[in-house]
PDB file of C-alpha atoms in Angstrom:
ATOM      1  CA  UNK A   1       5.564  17.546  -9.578  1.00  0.00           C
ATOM      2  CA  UNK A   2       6.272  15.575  -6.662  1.00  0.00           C
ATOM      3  CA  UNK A   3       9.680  15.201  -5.130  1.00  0.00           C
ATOM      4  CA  UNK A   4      10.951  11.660  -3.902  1.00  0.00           C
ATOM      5  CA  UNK A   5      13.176  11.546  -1.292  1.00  0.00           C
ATOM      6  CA  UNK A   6      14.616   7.594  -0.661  1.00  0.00           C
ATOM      7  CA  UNK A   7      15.811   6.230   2.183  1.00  0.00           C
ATOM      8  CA  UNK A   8      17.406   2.658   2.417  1.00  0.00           C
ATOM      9  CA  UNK A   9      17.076   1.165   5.682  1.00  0.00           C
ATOM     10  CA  UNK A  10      19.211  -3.025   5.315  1.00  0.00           C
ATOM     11  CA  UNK A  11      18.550  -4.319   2.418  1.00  0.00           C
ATOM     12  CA  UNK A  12      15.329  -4.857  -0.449  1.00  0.00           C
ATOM     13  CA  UNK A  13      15.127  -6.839  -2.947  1.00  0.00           C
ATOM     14  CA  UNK A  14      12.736  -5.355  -6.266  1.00  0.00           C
ATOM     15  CA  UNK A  15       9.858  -7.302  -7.034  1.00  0.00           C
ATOM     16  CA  UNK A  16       9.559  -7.884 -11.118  1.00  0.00           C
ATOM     17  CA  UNK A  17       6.652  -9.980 -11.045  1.00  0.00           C
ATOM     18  CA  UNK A  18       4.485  -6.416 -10.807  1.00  0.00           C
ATOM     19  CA  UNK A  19       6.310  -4.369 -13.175  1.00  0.00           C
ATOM     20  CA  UNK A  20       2.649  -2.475 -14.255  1.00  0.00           C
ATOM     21  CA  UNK A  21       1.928  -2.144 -10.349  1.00  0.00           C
ATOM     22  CA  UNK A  22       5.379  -0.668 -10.055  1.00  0.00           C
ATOM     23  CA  UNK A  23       5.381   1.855 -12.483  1.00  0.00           C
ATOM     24  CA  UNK A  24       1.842   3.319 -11.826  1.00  0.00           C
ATOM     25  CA  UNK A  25       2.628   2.889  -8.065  1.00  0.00           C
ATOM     26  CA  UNK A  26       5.755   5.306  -8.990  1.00  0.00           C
ATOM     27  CA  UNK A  27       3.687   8.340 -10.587  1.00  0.00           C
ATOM     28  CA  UNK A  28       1.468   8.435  -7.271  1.00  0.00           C
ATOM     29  CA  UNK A  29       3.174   7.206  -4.791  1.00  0.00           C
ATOM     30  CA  UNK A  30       3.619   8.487  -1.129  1.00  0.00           C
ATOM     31  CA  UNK A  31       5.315   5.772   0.414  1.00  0.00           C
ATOM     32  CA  UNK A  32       7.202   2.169  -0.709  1.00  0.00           C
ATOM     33  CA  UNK A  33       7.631  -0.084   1.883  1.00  0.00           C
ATOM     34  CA  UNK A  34       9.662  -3.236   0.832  1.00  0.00           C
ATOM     35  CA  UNK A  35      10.205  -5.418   3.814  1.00  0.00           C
ATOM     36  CA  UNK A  36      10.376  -8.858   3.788  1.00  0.00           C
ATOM     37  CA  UNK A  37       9.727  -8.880   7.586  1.00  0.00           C
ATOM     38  CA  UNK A  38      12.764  -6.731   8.485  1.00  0.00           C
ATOM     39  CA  UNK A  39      13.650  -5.443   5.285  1.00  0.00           C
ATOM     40  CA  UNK A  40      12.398  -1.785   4.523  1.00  0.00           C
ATOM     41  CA  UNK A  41      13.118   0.660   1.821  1.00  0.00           C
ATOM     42  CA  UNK A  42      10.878   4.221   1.775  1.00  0.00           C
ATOM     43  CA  UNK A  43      10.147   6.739  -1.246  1.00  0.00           C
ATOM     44  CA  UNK A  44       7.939   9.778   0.347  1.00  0.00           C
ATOM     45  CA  UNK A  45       6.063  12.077  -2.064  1.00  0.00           C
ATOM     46  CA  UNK A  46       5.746  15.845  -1.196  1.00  0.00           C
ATOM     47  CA  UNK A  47       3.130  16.411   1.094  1.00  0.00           C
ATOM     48  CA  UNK A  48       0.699  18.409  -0.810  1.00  0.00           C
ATOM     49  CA  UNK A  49       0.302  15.280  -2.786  1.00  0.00           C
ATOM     50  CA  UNK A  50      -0.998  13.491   0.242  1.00  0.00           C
ATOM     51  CA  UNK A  51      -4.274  15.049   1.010  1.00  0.00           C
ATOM     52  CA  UNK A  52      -6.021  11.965   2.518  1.00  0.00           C
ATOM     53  CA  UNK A  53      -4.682   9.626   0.041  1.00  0.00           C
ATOM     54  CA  UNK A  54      -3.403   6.590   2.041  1.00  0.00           C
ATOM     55  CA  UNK A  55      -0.576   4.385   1.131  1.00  0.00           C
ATOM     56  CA  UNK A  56      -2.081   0.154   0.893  1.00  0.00           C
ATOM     57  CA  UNK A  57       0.529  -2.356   0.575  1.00  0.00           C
ATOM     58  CA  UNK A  58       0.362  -5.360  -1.393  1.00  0.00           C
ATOM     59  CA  UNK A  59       1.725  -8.663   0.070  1.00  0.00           C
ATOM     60  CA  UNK A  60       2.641 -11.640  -0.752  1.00  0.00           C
ATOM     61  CA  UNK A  61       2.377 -14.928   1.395  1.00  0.00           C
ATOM     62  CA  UNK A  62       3.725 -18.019   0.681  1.00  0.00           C
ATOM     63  CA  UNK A  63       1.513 -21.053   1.780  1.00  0.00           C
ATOM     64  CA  UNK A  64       2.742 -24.370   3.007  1.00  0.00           C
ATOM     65  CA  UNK A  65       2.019 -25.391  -0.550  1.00  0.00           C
ATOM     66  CA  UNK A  66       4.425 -23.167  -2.275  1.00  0.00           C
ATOM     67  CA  UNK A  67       1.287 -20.807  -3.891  1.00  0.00           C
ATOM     68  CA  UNK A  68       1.981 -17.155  -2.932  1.00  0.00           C
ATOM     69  CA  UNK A  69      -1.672 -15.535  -1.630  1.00  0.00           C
ATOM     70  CA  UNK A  70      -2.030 -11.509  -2.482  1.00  0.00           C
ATOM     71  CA  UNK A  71      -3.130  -9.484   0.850  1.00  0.00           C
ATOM     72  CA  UNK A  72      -3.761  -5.970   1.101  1.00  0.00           C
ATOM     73  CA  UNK A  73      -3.049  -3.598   4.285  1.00  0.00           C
ATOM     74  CA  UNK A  74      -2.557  -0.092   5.222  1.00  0.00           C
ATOM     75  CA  UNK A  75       1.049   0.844   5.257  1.00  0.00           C
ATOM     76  CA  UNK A  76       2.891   1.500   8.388  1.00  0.00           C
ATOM     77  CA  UNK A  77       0.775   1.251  12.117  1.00  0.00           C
ATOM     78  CA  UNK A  78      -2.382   0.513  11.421  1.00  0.00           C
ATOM     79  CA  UNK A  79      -1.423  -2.254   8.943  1.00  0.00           C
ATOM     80  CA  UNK A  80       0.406  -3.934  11.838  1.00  0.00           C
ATOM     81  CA  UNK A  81      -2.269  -5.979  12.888  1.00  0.00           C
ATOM     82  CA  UNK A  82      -2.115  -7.912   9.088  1.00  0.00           C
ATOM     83  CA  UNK A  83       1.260  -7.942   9.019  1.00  0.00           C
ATOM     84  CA  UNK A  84       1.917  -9.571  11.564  1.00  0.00           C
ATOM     85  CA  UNK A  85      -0.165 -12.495  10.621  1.00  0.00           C
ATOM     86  CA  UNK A  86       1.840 -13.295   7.512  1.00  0.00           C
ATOM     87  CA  UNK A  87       3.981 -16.439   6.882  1.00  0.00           C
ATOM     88  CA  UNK A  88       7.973 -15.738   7.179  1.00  0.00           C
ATOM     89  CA  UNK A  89       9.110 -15.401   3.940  1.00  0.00           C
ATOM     90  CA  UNK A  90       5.904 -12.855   2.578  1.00  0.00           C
ATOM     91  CA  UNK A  91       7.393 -10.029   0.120  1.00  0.00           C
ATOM     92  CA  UNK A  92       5.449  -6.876  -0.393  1.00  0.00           C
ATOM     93  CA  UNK A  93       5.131  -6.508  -3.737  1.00  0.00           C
ATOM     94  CA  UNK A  94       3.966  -3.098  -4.544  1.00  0.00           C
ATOM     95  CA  UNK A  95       1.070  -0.278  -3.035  1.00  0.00           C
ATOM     96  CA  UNK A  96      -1.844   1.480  -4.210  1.00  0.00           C
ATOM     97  CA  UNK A  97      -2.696   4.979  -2.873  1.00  0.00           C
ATOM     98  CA  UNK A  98      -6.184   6.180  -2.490  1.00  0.00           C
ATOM     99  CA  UNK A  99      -8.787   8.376  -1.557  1.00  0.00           C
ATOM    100  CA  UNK A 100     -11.354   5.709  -0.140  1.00  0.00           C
ATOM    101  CA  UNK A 101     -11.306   2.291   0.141  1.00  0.00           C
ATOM    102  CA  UNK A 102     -13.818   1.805  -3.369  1.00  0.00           C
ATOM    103  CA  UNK A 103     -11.174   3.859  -4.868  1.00  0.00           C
ATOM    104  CA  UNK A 104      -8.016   1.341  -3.487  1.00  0.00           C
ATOM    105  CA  UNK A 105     -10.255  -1.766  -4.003  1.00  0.00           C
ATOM    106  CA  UNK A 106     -11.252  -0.445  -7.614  1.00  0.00           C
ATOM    107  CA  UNK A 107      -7.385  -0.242  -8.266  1.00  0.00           C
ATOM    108  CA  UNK A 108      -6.745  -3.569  -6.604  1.00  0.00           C
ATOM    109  CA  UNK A 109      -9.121  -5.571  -8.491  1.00  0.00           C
ATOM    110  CA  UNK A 110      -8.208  -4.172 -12.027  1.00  0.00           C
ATOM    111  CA  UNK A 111      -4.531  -4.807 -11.234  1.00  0.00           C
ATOM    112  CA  UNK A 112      -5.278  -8.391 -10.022  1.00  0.00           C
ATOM    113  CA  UNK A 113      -7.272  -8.919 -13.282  1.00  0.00           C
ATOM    114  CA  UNK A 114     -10.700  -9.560 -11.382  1.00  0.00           C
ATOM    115  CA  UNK A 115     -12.973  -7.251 -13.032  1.00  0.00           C
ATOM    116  CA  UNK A 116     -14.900  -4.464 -11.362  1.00  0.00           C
ATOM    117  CA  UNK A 117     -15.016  -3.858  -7.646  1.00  0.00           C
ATOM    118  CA  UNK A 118     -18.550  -4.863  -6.744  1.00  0.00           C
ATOM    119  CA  UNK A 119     -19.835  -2.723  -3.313  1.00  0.00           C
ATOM    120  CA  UNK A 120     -23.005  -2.443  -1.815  1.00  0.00           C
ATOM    121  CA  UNK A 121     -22.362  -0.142   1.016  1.00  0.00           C
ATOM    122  CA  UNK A 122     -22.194   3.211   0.464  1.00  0.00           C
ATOM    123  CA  UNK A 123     -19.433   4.402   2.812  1.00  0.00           C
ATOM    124  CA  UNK A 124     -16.769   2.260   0.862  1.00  0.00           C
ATOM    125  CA  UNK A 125     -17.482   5.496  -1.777  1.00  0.00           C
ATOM    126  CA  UNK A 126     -16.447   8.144   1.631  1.00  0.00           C
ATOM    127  CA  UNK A 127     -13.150   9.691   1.376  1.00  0.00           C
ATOM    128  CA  UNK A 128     -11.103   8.144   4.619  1.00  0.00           C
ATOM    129  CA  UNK A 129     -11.114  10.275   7.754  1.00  0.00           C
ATOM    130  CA  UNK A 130      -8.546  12.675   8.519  1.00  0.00           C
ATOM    131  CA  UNK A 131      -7.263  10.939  11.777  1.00  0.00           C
ATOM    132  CA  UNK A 132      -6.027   8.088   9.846  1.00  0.00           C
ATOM    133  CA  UNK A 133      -4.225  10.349   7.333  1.00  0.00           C
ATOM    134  CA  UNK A 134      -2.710  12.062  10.361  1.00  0.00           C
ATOM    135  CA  UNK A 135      -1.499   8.823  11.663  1.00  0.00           C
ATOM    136  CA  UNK A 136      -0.387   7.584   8.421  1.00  0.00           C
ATOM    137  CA  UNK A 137       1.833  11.118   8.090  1.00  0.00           C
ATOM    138  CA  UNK A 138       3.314  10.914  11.321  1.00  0.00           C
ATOM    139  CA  UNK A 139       4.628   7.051  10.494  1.00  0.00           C
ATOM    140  CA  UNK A 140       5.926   8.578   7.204  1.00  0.00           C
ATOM    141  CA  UNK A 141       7.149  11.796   8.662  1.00  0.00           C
ATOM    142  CA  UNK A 142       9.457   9.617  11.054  1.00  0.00           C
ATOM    143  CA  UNK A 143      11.856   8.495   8.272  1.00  0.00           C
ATOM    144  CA  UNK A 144      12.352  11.793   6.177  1.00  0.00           C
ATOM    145  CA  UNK A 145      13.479  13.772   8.835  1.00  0.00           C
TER     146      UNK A 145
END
C-alpha cells in the first residue's frame, strides 16, 4: 500500500473532464503536478513503488481557435523543455506512470480512445534507464522533505 503525502504549493484547480484518467492515475501514482503555468499541487507515492516507473504529464493547450490540443511530457526537469512551449492558459490534466515509453504510450492511446499503440522500434519495449529515474526522484524528493 502506498502512502500519499500532499503538498499544496498556491492554488489548483481539479480537472473533471478526465475523471477515468484521474482515478486510475490515483491507484499508481508517484507524482500530480497541477500547474497551470505557476500553479502546482504534488501527491508522492512511497518510494518502493517507484522502481523506474516515471511520472508523464498530460497537458492541455488551448489554440488560438479555442480547441484544447493533448501533449504529453515527463514530469518535473526533463519535461521543461515541452513545457515551456505551451500556450498561457494550458492545464495539465492528469499523468500516466510507466515502465517504458510503449508502456506510457500504450496507456495514453487507450485513454485518448485511439486504439492500440502501434511501434516499430524495439527499444520503445526497454524499461527507461536508471539516470532518468534518479533525476526524476531527486525533482520529487525536493518537495516531501
Amino acid at each position: 500500500m502506498n502512502a500519499l503525502i500532499s503538498i499544496r504549493v498556491g492554488m489548483s484547480t481539479p480537472i473533471s473532464s478526465l475523471p477515468d484518467c484521474r482515478r486510475s492515475a490515483r491507484r499508481s501514482l508517484l507524482l500530480d503536478v497541477v500547474r497551470p503555468r505557476s500553479r502546482m499541487t504534488l501527491r508522492v507515492a512511497s518510494p518502493r513503488s517507484m522502481k523506474n516507473e516515471l511520472v508523464h504529464e498530460i497537458w492541455l493547450d488551448p489554440e488560438p481557435d479555442g480547441q484544447l490540443l493533448p501533449g504529453l511530457c515527463l514530469a518535473g526537469p526533463m519535461g521543461d523543455g515541452f513545457s515551456a512551449l505551451l500556450n498561457e492558459g494550458a492545464v495539465k490534466a492528469g499523468e500516466i506512470t510507466g515502465h517504458s515509453h510503449f508502456d506510457v504510450m500504450t496507456k495514453y492511446w487507450k485513454l485518448q480512445g485511439w486504439g492500440e499503440y502501434p511501434t516499430e522500434h524495439r527499444q520503445d519495449h526497454e524499461p527507461y534507464p536508471d539516470e532518468w529515474a534518479l533525476i526524476q526522484r531527486a525533482f520529487i524528493d525536493k518537495f516531501a522533505e
